[in-house]
Structure formats: C-alpha cells, structure tokens
Coordinates of C-alpha atoms and ligand atoms in Angstrom, one line a residue:
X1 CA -0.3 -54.1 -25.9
X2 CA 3.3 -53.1 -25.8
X3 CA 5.3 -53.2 -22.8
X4 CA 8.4 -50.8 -22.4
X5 CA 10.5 -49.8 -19.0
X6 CA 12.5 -46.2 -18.5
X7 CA 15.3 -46.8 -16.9
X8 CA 17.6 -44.1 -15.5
X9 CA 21.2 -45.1 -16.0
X10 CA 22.8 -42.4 -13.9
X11 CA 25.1 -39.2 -15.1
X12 CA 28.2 -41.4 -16.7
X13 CA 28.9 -43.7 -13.8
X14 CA 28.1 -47.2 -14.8
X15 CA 27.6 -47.4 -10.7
X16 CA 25.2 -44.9 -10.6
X17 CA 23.1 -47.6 -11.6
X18 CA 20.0 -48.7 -8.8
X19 CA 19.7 -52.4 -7.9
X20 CA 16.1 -51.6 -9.4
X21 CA 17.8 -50.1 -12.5
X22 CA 20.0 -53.4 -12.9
X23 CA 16.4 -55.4 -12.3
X24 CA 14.8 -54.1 -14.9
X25 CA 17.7 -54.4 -17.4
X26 CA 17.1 -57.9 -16.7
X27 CA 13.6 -57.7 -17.8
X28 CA 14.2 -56.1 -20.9
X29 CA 13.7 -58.0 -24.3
X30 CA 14.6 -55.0 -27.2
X31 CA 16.7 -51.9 -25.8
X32 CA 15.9 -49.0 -28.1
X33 CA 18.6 -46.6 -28.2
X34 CA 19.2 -43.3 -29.6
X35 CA 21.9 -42.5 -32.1
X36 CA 21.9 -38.4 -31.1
X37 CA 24.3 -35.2 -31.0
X38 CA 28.2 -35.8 -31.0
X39 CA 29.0 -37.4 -27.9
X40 CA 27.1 -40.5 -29.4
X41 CA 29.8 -42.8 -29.6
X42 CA 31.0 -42.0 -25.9
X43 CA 27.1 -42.0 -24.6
X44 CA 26.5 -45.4 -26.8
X45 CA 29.7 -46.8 -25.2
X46 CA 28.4 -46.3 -21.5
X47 CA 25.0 -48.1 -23.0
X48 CA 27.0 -51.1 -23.9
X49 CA 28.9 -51.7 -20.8
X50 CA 26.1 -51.3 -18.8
X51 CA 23.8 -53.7 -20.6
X52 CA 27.1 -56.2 -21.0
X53 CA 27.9 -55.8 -17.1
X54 CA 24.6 -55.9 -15.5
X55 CA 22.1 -58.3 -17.7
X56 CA 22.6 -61.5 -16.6
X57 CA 19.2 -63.5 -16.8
X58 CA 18.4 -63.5 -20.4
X59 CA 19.3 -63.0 -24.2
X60 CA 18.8 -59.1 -25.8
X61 CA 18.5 -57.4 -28.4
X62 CA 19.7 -53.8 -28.9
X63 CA 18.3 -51.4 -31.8
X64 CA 20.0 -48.1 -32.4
X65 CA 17.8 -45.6 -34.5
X66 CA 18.6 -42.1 -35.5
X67 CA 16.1 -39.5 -33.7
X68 CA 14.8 -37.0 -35.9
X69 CA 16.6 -33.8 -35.1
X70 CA 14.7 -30.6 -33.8
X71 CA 14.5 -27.9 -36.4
X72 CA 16.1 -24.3 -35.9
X73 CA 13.5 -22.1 -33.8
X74 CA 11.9 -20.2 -36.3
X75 CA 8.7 -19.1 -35.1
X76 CA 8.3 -20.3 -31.0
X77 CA 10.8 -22.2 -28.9
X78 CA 8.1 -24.4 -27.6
X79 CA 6.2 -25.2 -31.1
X80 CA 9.3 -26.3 -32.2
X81 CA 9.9 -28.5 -29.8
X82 CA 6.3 -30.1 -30.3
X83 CA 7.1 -30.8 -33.4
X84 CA 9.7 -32.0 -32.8
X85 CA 8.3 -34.6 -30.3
X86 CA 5.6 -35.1 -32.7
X87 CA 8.3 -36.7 -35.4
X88 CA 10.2 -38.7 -32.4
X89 CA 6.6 -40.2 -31.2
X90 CA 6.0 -41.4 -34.5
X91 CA 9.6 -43.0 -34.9
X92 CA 9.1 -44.5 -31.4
X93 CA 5.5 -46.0 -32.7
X94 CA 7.3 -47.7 -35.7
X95 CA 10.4 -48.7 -33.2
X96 CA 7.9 -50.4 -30.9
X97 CA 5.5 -51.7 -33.8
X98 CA 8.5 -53.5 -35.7
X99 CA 11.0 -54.1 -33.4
X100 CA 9.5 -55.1 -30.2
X101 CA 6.9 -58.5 -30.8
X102 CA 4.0 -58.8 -28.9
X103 CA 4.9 -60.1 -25.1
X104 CA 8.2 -58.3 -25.1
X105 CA 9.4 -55.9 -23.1
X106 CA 11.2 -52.9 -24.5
X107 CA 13.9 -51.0 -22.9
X108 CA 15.0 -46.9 -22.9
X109 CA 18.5 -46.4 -21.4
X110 CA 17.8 -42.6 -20.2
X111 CA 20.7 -40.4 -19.0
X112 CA 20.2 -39.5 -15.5
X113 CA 16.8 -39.1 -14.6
X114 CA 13.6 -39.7 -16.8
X115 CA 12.1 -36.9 -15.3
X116 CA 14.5 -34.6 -15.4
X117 CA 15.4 -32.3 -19.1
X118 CA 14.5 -35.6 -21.1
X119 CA 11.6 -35.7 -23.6
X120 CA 11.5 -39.6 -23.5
X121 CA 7.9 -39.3 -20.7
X122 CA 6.4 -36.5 -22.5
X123 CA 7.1 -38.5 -26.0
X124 CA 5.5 -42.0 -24.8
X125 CA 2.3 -39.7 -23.3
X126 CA 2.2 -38.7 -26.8
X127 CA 2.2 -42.0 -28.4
X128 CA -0.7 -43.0 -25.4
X129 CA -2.6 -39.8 -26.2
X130 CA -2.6 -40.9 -29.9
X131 CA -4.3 -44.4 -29.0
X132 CA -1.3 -46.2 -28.8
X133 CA -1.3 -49.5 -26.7
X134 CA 1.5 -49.3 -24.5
X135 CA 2.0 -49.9 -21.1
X136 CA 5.3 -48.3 -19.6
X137 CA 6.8 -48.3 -15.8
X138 CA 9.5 -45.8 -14.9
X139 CA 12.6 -46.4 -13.2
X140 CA 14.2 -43.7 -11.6
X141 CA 17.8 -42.1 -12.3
X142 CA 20.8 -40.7 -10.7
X143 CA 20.6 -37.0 -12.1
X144 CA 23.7 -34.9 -12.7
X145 CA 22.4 -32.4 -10.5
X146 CA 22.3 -35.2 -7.4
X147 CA 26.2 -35.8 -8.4
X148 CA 27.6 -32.0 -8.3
X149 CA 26.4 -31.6 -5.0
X150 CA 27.8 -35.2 -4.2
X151 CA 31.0 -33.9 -5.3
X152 CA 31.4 -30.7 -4.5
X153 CA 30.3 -32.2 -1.1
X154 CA 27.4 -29.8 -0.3
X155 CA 23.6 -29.8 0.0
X156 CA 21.2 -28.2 -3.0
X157 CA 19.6 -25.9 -0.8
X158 CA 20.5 -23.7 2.0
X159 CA 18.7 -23.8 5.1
X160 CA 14.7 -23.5 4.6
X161 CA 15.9 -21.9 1.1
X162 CA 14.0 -23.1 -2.2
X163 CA 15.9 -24.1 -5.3
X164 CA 15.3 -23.4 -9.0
X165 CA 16.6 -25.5 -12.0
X166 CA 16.4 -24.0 -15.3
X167 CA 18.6 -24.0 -18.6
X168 CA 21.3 -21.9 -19.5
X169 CA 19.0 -20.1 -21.8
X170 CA 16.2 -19.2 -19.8
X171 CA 18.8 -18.1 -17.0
X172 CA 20.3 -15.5 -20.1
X173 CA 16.8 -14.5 -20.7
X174 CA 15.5 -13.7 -17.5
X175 CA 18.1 -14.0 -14.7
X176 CA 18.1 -15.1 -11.4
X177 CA 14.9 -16.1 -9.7
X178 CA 14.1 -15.8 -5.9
X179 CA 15.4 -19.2 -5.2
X180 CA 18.3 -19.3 -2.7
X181 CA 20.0 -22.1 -5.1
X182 CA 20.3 -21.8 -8.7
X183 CA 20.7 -25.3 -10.8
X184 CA 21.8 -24.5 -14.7
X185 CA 21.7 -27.2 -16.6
X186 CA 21.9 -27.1 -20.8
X187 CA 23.7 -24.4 -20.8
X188 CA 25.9 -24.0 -24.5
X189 CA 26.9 -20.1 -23.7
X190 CA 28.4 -19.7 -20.6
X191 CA 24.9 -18.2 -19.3
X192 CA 26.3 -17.1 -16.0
X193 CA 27.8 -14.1 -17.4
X194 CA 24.3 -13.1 -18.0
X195 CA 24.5 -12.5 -14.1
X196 CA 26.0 -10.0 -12.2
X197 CA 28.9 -12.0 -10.5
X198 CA 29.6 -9.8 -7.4
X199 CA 28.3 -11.9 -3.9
X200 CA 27.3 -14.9 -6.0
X201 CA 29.3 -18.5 -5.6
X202 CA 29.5 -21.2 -8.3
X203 CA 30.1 -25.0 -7.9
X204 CA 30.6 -26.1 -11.8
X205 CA 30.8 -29.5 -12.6
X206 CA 31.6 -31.4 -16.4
X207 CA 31.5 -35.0 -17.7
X208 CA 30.4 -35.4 -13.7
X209 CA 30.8 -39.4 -12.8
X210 CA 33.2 -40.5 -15.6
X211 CA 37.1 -40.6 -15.8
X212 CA 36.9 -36.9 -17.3
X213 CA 35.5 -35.2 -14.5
X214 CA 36.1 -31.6 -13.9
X215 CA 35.5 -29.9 -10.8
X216 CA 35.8 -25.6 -10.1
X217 CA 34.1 -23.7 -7.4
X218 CA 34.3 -20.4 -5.9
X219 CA 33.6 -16.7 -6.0
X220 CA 32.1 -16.1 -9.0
X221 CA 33.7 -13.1 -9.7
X222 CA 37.0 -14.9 -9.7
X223 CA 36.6 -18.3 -11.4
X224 CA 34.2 -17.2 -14.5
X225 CA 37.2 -16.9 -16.6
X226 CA 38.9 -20.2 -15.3
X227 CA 35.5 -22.1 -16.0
X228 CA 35.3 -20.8 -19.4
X229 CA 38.7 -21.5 -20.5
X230 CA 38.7 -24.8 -18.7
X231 CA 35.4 -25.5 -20.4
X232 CA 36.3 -24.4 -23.7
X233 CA 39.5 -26.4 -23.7
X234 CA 37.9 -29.5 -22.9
X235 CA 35.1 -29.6 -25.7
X236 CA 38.0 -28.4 -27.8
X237 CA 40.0 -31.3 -26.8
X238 CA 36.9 -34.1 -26.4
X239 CA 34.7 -33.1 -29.1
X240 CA 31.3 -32.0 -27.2
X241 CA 30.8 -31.1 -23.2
X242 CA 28.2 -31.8 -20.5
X243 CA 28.2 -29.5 -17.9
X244 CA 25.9 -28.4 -14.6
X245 CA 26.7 -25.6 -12.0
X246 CA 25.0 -24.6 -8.9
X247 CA 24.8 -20.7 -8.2
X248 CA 24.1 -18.8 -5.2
X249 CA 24.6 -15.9 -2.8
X250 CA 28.1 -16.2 -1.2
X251 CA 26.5 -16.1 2.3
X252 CA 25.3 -19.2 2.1
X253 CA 28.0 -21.5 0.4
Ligands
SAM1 C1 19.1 -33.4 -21.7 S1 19.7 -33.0 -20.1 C2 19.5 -34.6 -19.4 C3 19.6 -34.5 -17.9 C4 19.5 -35.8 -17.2 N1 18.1 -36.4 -17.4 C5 19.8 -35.8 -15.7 O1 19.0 -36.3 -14.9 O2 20.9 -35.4 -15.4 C6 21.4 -32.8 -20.4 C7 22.0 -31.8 -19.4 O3 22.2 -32.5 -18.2 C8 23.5 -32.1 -17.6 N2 24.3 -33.3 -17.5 C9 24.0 -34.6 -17.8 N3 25.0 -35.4 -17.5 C10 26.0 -34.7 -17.0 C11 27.3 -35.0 -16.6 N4 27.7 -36.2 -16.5 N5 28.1 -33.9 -16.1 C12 27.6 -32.7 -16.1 N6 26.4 -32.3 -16.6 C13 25.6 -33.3 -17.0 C14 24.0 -31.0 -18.5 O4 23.6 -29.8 -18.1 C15 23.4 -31.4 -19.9 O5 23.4 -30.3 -20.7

C-alpha cells in the first residue's frame, strides 16, 4: 500500500500556507512535482522555498516529472480531457511504483486548492478505480478565488445571493448564469467581453499573493480596456499570466 498526502500550498504566497499544510510537509518522504506549462520555473521556485522553509523534521526527496500534455480538442472537450487523465494516472502509477518505497509517504504540492480546477483528486480516483493500492489524505488550500476577495476587500456573495465559478470558456459559451456573483477563473481570452458590460462590476486580480500582484476593479464598462492592456502587458513582460475576476451587477458591489 502506498501512502501519498495533497497538500494545498496556497495561490503564490508561501504564507498562504496552513499550520496543517506545514504538518504534512513534515510527513512527507518523496514530493512529486510537476514540470508543466511556462510559468514552470517560477511555480517550481515557490515549491522549493516552501519545502526548504517549512520541513524541518526530516530528510526529502524531491522528483520532478514531465506531465503528459493534453492533446488539441478534436472530437469532445471532456474526452479529451479523459484521456488526458488516463496518460497522467498511468505516469503517477509508475511515479509512485518507483519512486516512492513501500512505508513512504509521498507528497503533491497543489496550487491553491485540491478541489478547486485541479485534476490531481480525479487522477488518484483513477489510479484507485484501476486497483491501485494507495491510500491518500487531502489537505486543504488557500484558493485564488479566497485571495481576490481578500484583496479587493469584499465578500463572494451578496446578501442571500448564490455564486457561480466557471472558466473563461464556458462563460464565452454560454454567459452569465443566475448567480448574483460570477467567479472566472482559466480564462486565456479575455471572456468578459463575451458579456454585455453595461450594469455589471469587475474585481480582476493577477499573479494574486506574490510580489507581482495586480489589482483593477470597477465599472465594467470602463475598465475592460485597462484590464486587457494591463493584462496583455504583463504576460508580455513575464512570460505567462494567472488571472481570476469576480463579476456582478453594479447594485450590489
Ligand atoms: C488550474 S486552476 C488552479 C486553481 C487552484 N486550485 C486554486 O485553488 O486557486 C488555475 C487558475 O486559477 C487561477 N489562479 C491560480 N492562482 C492564481 C493567482 N495567484 N492569481 C490569479 N489567479 C490565479 C487562474 O484563474 C488560473 O487560470
């Protein structure tokens, strides 16, 4: 039986990191880590200081791997993307098979929140599905969605309202919900355009927690363009961009 722990390592803030985060870090014997998309070298940074800052108690090891990339959506969005977590389940099998020995714990640094736009749960299910031995506890996250509203200083939802989170690219597809709040995360296209701006209010957030932070809200109407240049001039000037915004009716800012 293998043993692995998720841990949630917060939104790019090595102190978003939980006292039970920083306790399991402690408990880990292999951390598996993902080589993926062009921010690697920044995200694989933030891995290392947090593993050289926090674990105190014992030796580690750290493995970095490549994860399989997902194919272009040919056929269906979501068949892709099973495939795709077909090939990572059978790279994390291998990972966990050779690299972790038996009586070891393994360790997944996940960004944010494990249950939040991450494959890493879904992935391990897979491997358990298959008839994998592993045993796995969770260890939950700072998302980047809890730090815009820190930041922007105000609450998710308005009074007795619901809130949706989706991706940029179902908000394109379909548009706004019912929700009174509006999360947009994964969003490569600017997907608020998609929306008709008059009444609605933005809070936009990028590279929330770290050193690059940047910070726009108001009127939709009149910041759209200052987000996208802003936004646009960053990747330009950093190489890739995280980003999340919260949308809703101006009434209720
Ligand atoms: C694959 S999802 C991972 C979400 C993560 N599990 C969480 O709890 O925040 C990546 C998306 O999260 C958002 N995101 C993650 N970290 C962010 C940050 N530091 N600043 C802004 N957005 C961030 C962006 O929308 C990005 O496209």
């Amino acid at each position: 039986m293998r043993r692995a722990l998720i841990i949630g390592i917060g939104a790019g803030d090595p102190d978003h990191l939980t006292l039970q985060a920083i306790k399991a870090l402690n408990q880990v014997d292999v951390f598996l880590v993902a080589r993926k998309g062009d921010h690697k070298d920044d995200l694989a940074r933030l891995r290392r200081e947090i593993c050289d800052r926090f674990v105190t108690d014992r030796p580690y090891r750290m493995v970095a791997f490549d994860q399989p990339r997902r194919e272009d959506v040919s056929t269906s969005y979501t068949a892709t993307v099973h495939q795709w977590h077909a090939a990572i389940a059978r790279r994390f099998e291998a990972l966990l098979t050779d690299e972790v020995r038996d009586g070891e714990c393994a360790g997944f640094l996940v960004w944010g929140d494990p249950s939040l736009y991450d494959s890493t749960l879904r992935i391990l299910d897979t491997l358990k599905a298959g008839g994998f031995a592993l045993d796995y506890d969770i260890i939950p996250g700072i998302s980047s969605v809890q730090v815009l509203a820190a930041r922007h200083k105000v609450p998710l939802n308005g009074i007795g309202e619901s809130i949706e989170i989706t991706t940029g690219r179902r908000l394109a597809e379909r548009g706004l919900g019912d929700a009174g709040s509006t999360i947009v995360m994964l969003d490569g296209a600017l997907a608020f355009r998609a929306i008709e701006p008059a009444g609605m209010y933005i809070h936009w957030g990028a590279y929330l927690g770290t050193q690059d932070e940047i910070l726009i809200s108001g009127a939709l109407e009149e910041v759209a363009d200052e987000i996208a240049r802003v936004r646009a001039e960053a990747r330009a000037a950093k190489g890739w961009i995280m980003d999340t915004y919260l949308l809703r009716k101006l009434k209720t800012p």
